[in-house]
Coordinates of C-alpha atoms and ligand atoms in Angstrom, one line a residue:
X1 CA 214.0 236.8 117.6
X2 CA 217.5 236.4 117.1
X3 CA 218.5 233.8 114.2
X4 CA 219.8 230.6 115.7
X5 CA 223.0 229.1 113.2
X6 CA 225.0 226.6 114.3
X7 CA 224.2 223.2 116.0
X8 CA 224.7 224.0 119.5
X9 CA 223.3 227.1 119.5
X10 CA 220.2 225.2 118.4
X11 CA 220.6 222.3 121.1
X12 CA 221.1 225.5 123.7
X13 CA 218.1 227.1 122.7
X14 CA 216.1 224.0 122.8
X15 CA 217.3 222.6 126.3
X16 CA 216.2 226.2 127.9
X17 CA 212.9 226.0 126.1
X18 CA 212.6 222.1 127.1
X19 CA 213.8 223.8 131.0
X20 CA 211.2 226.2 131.4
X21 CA 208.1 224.2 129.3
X22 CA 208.3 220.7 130.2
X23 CA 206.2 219.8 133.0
X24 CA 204.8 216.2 133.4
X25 CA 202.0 216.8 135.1
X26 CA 200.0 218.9 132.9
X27 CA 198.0 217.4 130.0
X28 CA 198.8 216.2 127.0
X29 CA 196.9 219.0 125.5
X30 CA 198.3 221.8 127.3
X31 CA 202.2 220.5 126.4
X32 CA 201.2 220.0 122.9
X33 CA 200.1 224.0 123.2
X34 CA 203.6 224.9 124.4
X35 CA 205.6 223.1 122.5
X36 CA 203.5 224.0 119.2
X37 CA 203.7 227.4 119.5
X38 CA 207.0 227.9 120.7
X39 CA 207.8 226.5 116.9
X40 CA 209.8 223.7 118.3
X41 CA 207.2 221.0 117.5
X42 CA 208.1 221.6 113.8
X43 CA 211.3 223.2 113.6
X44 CA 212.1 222.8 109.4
X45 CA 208.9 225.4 109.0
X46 CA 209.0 229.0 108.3
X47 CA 209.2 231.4 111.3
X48 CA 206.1 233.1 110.4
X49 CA 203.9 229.9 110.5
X50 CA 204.3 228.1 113.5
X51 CA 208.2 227.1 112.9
X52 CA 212.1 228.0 113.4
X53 CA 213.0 227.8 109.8
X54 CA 216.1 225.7 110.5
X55 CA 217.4 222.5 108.5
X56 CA 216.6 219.5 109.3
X57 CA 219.5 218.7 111.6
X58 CA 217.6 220.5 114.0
X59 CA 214.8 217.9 114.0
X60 CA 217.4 215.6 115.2
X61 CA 218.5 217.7 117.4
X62 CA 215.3 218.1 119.4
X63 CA 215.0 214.2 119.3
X64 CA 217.9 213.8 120.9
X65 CA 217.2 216.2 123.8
X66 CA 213.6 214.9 123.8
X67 CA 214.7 211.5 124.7
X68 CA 217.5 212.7 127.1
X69 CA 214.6 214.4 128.8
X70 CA 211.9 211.5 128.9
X71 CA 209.4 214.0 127.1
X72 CA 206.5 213.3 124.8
X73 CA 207.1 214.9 121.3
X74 CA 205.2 216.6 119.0
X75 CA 202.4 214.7 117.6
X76 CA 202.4 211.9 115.7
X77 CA 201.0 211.0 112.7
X78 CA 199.7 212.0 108.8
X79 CA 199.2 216.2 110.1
X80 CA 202.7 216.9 111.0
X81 CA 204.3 214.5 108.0
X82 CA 201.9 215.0 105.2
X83 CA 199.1 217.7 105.2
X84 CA 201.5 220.2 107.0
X85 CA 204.4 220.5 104.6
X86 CA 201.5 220.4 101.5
X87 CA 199.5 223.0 103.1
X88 CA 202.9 224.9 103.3
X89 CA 203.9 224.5 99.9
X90 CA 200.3 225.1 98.4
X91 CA 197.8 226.4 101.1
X92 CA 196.6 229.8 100.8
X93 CA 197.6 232.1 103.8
X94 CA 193.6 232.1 105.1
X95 CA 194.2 227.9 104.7
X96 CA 197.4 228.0 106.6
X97 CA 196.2 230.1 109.6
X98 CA 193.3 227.7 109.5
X99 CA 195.1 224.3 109.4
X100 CA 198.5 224.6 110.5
X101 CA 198.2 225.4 114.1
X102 CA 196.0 222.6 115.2
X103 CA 198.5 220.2 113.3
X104 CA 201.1 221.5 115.3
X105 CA 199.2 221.6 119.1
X106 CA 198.0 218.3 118.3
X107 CA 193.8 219.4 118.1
X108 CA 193.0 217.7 114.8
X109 CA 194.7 214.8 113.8
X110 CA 194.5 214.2 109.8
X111 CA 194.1 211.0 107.4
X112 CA 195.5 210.2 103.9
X113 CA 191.9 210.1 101.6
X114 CA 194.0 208.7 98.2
X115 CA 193.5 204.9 97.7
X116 CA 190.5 203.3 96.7
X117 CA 189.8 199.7 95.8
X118 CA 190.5 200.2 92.0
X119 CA 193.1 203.3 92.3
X120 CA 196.2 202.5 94.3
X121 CA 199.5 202.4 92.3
X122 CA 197.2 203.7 89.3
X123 CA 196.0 206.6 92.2
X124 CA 194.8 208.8 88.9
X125 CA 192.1 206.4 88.2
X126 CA 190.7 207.4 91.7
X127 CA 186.8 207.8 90.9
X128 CA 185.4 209.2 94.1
X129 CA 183.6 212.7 92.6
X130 CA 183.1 216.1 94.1
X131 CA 179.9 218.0 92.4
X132 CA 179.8 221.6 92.9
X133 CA 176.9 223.0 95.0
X134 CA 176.8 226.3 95.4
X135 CA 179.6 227.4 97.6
X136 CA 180.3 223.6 99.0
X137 CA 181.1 220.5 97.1
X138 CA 179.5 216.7 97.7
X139 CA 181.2 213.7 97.9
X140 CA 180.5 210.1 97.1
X141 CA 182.4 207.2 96.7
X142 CA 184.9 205.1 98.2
X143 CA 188.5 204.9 99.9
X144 CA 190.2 202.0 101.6
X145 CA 193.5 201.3 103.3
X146 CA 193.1 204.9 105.2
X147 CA 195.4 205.0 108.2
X148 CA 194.5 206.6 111.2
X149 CA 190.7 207.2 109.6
X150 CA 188.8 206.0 112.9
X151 CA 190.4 208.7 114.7
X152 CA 191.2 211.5 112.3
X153 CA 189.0 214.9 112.1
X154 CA 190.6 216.2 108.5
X155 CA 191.3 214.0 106.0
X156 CA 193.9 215.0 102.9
X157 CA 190.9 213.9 99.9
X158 CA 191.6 213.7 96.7
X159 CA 188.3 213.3 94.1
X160 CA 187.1 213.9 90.6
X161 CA 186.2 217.5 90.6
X162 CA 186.1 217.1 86.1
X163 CA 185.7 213.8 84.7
X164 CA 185.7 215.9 81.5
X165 CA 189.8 216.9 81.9
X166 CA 192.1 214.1 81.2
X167 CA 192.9 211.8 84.4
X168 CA 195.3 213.6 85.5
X169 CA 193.9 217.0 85.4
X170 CA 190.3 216.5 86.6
X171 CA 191.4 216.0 90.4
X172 CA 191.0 218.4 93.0
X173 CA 192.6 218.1 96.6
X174 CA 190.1 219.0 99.6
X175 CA 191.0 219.7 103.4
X176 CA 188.2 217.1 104.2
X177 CA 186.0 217.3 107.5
X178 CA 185.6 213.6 108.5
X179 CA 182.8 214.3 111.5
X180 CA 179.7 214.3 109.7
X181 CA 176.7 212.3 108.6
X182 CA 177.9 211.6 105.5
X183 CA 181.3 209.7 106.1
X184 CA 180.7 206.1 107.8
X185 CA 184.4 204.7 109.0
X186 CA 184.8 200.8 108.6
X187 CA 188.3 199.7 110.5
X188 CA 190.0 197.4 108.7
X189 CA 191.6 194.6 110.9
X190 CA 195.2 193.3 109.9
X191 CA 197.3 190.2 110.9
X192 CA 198.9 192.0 113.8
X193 CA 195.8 192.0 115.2
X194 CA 195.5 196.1 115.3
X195 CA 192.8 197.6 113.3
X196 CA 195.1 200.9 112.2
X197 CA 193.4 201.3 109.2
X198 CA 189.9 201.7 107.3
X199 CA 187.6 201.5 104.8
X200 CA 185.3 205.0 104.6
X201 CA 182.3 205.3 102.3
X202 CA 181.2 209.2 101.5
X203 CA 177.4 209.8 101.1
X204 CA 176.7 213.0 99.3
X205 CA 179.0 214.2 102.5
X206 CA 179.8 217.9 101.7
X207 CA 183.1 220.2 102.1
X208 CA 183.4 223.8 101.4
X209 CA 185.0 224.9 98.2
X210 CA 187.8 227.3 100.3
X211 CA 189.1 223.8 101.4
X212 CA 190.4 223.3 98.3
X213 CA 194.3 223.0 98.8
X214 CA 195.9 224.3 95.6
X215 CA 193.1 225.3 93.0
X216 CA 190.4 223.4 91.6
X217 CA 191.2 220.6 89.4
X218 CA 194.9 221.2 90.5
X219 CA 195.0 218.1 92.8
X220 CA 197.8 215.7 91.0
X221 CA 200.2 218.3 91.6
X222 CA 199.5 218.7 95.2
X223 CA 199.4 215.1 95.8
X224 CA 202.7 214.4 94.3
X225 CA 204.2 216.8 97.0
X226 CA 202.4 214.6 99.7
X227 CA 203.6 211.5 97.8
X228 CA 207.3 213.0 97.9
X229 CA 207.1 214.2 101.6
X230 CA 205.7 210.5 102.4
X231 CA 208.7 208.9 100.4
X232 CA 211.2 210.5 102.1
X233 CA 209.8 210.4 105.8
X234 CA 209.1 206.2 105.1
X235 CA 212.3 206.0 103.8
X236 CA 213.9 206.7 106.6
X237 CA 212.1 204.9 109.3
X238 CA 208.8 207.1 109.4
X239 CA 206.5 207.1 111.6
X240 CA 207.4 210.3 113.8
X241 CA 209.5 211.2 116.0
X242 CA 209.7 211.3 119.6
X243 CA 207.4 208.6 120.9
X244 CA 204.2 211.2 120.9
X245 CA 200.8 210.0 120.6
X246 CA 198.0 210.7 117.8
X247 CA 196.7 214.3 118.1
X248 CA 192.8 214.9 118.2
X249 CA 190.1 214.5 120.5
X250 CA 188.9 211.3 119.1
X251 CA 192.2 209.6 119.6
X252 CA 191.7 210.3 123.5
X253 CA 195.1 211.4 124.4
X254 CA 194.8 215.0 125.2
X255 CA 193.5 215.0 128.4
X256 CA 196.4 212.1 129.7
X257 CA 199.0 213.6 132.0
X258 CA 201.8 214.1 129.5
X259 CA 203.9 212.4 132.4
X260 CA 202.1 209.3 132.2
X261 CA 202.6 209.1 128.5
X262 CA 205.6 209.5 128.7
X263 CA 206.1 206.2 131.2
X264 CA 203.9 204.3 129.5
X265 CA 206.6 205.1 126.1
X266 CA 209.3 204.6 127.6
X267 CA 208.0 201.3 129.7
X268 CA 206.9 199.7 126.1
X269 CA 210.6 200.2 124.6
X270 CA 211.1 199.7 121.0
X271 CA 207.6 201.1 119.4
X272 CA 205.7 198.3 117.4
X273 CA 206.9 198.6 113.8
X274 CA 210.0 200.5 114.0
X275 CA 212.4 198.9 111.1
X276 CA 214.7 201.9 111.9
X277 CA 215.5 200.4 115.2
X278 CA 215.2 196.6 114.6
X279 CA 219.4 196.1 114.8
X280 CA 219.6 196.8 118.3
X281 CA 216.6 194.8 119.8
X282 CA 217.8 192.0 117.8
X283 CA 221.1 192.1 118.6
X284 CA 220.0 192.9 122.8
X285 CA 217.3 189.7 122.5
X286 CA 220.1 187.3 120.4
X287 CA 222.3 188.6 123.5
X288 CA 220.0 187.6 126.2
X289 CA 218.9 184.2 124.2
X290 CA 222.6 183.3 123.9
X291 CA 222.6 183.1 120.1
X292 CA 225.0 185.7 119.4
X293 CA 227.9 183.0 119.0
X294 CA 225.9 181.1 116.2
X295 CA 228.0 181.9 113.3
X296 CA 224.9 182.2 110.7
X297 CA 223.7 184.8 113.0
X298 CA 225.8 186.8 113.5
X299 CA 226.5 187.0 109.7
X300 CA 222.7 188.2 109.3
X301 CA 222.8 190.8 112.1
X302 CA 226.1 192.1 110.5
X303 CA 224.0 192.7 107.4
X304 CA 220.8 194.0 109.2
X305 CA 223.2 196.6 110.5
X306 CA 225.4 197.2 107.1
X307 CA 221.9 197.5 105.4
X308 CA 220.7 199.9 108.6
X309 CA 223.7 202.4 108.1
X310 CA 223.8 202.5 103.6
X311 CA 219.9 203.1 104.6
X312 CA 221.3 206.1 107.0
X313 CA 223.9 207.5 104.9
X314 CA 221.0 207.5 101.8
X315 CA 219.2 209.2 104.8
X316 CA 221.9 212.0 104.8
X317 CA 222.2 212.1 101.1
X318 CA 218.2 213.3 101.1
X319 CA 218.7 215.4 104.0
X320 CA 221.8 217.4 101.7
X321 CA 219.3 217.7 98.8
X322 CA 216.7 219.2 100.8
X323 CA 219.4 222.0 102.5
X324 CA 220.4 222.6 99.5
X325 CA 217.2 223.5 98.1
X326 CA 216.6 220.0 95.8
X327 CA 213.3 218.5 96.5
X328 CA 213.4 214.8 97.6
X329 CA 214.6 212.9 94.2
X330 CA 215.8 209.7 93.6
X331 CA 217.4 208.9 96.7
X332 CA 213.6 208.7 98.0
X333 CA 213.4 206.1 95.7
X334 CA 216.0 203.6 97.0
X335 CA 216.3 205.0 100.8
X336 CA 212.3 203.1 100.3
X337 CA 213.6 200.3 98.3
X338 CA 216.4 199.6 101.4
X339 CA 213.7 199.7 103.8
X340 CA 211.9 197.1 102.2
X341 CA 214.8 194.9 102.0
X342 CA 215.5 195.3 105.8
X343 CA 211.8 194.6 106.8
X344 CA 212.5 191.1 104.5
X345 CA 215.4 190.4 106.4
X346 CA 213.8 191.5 110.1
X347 CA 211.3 189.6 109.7
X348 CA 213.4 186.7 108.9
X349 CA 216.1 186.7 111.3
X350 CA 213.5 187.8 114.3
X351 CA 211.8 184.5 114.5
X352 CA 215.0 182.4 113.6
X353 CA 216.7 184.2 116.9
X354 CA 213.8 183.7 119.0
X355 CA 212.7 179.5 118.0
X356 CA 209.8 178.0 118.7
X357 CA 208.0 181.9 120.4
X358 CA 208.0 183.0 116.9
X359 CA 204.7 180.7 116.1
X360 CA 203.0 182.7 119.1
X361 CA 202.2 186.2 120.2
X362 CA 201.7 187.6 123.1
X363 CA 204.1 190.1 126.0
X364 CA 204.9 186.9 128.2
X365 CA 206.6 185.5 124.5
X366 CA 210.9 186.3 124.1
X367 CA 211.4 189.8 123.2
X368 CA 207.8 190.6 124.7
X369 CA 206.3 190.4 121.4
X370 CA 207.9 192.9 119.3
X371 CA 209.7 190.8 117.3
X372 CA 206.5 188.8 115.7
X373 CA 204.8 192.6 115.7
X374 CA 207.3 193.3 113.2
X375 CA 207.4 190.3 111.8
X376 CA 203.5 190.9 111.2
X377 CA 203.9 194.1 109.9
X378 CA 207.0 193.4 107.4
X379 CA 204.7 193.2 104.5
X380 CA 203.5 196.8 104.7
X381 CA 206.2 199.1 103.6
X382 CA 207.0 197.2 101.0
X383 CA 203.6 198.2 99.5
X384 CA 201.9 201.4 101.2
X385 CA 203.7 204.9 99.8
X386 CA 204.0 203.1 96.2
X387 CA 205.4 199.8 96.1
X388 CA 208.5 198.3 95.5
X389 CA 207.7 197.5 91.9
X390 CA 206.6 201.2 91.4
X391 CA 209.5 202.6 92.8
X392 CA 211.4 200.7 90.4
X393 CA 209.5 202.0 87.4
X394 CA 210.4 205.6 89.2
X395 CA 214.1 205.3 88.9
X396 CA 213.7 203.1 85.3
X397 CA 211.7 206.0 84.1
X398 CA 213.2 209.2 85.5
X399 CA 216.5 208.0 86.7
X400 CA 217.7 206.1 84.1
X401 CA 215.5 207.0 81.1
X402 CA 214.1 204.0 80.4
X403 CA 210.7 203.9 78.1
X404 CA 207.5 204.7 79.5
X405 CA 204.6 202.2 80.3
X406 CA 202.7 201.9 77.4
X407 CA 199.3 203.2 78.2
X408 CA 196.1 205.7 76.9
X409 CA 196.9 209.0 75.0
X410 CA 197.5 211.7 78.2
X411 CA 195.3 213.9 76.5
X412 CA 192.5 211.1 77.3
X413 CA 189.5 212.6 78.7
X414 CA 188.9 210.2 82.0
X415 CA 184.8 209.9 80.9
X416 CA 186.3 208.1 77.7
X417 CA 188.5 205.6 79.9
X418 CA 187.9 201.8 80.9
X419 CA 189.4 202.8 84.5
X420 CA 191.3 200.3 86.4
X421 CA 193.0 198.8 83.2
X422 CA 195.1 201.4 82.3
X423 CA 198.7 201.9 83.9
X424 CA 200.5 203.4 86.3
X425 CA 202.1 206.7 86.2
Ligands
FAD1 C1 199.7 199.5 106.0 C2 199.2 200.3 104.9 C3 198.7 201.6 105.2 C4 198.2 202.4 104.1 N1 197.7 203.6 104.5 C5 197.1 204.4 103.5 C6 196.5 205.7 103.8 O1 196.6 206.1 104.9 N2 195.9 206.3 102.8 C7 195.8 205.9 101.5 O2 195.3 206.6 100.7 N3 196.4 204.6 101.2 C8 197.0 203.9 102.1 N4 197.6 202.6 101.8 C9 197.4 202.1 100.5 C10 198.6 202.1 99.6 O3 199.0 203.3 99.2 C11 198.3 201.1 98.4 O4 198.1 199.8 99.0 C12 199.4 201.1 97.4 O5 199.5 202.3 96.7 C13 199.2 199.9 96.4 O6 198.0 200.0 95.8 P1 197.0 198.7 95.8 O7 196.9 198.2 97.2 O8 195.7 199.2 95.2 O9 197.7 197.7 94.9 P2 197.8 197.6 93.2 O10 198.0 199.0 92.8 O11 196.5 197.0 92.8 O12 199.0 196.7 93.0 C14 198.9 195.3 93.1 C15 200.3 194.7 92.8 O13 200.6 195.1 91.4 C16 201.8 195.8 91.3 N5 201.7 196.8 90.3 C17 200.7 197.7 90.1 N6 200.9 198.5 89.1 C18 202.1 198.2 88.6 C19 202.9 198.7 87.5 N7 202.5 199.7 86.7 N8 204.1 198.1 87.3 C20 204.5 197.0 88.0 N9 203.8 196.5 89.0 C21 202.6 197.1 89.3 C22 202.0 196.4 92.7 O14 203.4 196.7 93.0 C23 201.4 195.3 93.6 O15 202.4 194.3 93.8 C24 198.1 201.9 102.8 C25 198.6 200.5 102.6 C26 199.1 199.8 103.6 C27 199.6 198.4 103.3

């Protein structure tokens, strides 16, 4: 295939692909199968494994002409953002023919299987455990706070394959099948009202030791490149691209008419939880309201939207590191920080534009409900992909060389540890 260069070559090649593919009234599966194999759903990955090896303009790029098309996009969720780029970087070629393809046609959708109720900033004091059997490995314990887990088929797991290596080093990273009699899913309901995530208990559940992503007992390491990806995709909005749905059977979405999915995106508007795009709907609903001559808020939408565009130009600043072959550093770091601070300030300056419909919910509410949706939600980024206050021991620590935590001797086996009372790293 001849190597595309240049921007509008790529936005040429995409818009006669988009020409000939898109077709609203096939499924949802059967577009996902197009656009997945032509290497368009994931255009950043290699040639030879379901991508176009471009930069990440082009990712922009097919957004655009997405949108300009009223097309679904490639799936959504934790497949395309986390366990695809891992299983890139550390996946053998037998795990990448295995798992990349159905990430990319949308067949299995894919949880995060890190937190557990004493291991979240501390996540190498996770204690679910993986005993060898054989060729397979079984699982008990305990995560929490899994996204998507109701509806996922693979979940990214990380457990203790050696409590006798220190904490770090005793963790192996699994390609987890969630459909068996072993994994019960409890959703979690949150203040929006939305149940998007879930508590899910493992029962001497079993996985085969060829889904280990990395090496046994090489886990941290393969996290941290999930941790990384997931830094710099919240950073700078998250939450995929496109408008798509969640991939996998269970989410139910395959077998829509891809034309009706994309009406039904376009008809909803702004998509529940989008920071990225909170300056415009405010500004549109102040607009409509009549409060755009109120002095004190226009001040605050002026800095929503400063905020919005230092959050973009960080945005580029990580997109240059990556093209030039830096992985995501510290501009992760504070492109996260910023989008905490302009969740605070959303979901401050929503309600105070739309009065007294701020105390209620519902569609027939100002702004159709999206503003107290995000107001809802603000809490969460400031906390899920490590916290605020963990991002700042980040860039103390390895930006500006600041002491370490205090904390238990690295060379620690995790057996000998109190766990849960030790600190973060
Ligand atoms: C909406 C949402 C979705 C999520 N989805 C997933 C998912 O799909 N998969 C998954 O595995 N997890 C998920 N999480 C979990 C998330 O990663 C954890 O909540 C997060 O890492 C914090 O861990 P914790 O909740 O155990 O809090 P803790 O670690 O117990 O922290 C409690 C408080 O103490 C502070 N703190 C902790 N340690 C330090 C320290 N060393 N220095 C300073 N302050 C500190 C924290 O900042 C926080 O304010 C999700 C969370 C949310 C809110």
């Amino acid at each position: 295939m001849e190597v595309t260069t240049t921007v509008d070559d790529v936005r040429t090649e995409f818009r006669a692909f988009l020409a000939d593919a898109w077709d609203p009234d096939i499924t949802v599966a059967q577009w996902w199968e197009r656009f997945g194999d032509s290497g368009w759903a994931a255009p950043t990955w290699p040639e030879e494994w379901f991508g176009k090896g471009l930069g990440r303009d082009a990712v922009s790029i097919v957004n655009e002409e997405l949108r300009a098309a009223g097309a679904v996009g490639a799936p959504s969720g934790l497949g395309m953002l986390l366990a695809g780029p891992t299983i890139l970087t550390h996946g053998t070629d037998e795990q990448k023919v295995r798992y990349l393809r159905p990430i990319v046609t949308g067949r299995e959708g894919w949880c995060q299987l890190f937190s557990e109720p004493g291991a979240g900033s501390d996540l190498a004091s996770l204690q679910t455990k993986a005993e060898r059997d054989g060729d397979e490995w079984v699982i008990n314990g305990q995560k929490v706070w899994t996204s998507g887990g109701q509806v996922a088929e693979l979940g990214m797991l990380l457990a203790r394959t050696d409590p006798d290596a220190p904490k770090h080093k005793g963790i192996s990273y699994f390609a987890f099948p969630m459909n068996q009699p072993g994994v019960e899913v409890r959703p979690l309901r949150e203040m929006t009202g939305r149940a998007l995530f879930s508590e899910v208990f493992f029962d001497d559940a079993r996985v085969r030791d060829d889904a280990i992503i990395g090496g046994e007992s090489n886990g941290w390491l393969v996290a941290n490149t999930t941790l990384a990806n997931e830094r710099a995709g919240l950073g700078s909005g998250g939450g995929g691209a496109g408008g798509a749905a969640f991939p996998g059977h269970k989410a139910g979405m395959l077998e829509v008419r891809v034309g009706e999915l994309a009406e039904r995106t376009s008809r909803s508007g702004v998509q529940p939880a989008n920071f990225g795009r909170a300056f415009e709907l405010l500004r549109t609903i102040a607009d409509k309201v009549g409060r755009t001559d109120d002095p004190i808020i226009r001040q605050r939408l002026a800095e929503l939207y400063t905020m919005n565009e230092l959050g973009r130009f960080t945005g580029l600043r990580i997109k240059s590191a990556l093209a030039s072959g830096r992985g995501p550093g510290p501009e992760a770091n504070t492109a996260k920080l910023m989008m905490s601070s302009i969740c605070r300030l959303v979901r401050d300056l929503g309600p105070e534009i739309i009065g007294p419909d701020g105390m209620i919910v519902g569609s027939d509410t100002t702004g159709g409900g999206v503003v107290q949706e995000l107001t809802l939600f603000a809490p969460a980024p400031s906390i899920y992909g490590g916290s605020d206050e963990i991002q700042r021991n980040i860039i103390g620590e390895r930006v500006l060389g600041l002491p370490k935590e205090p904390g238990p001797d690295k060379s620690t086996p995790f057996r000998e540890l109190k766990v849960g009372t030790q600190s973060g790293d």
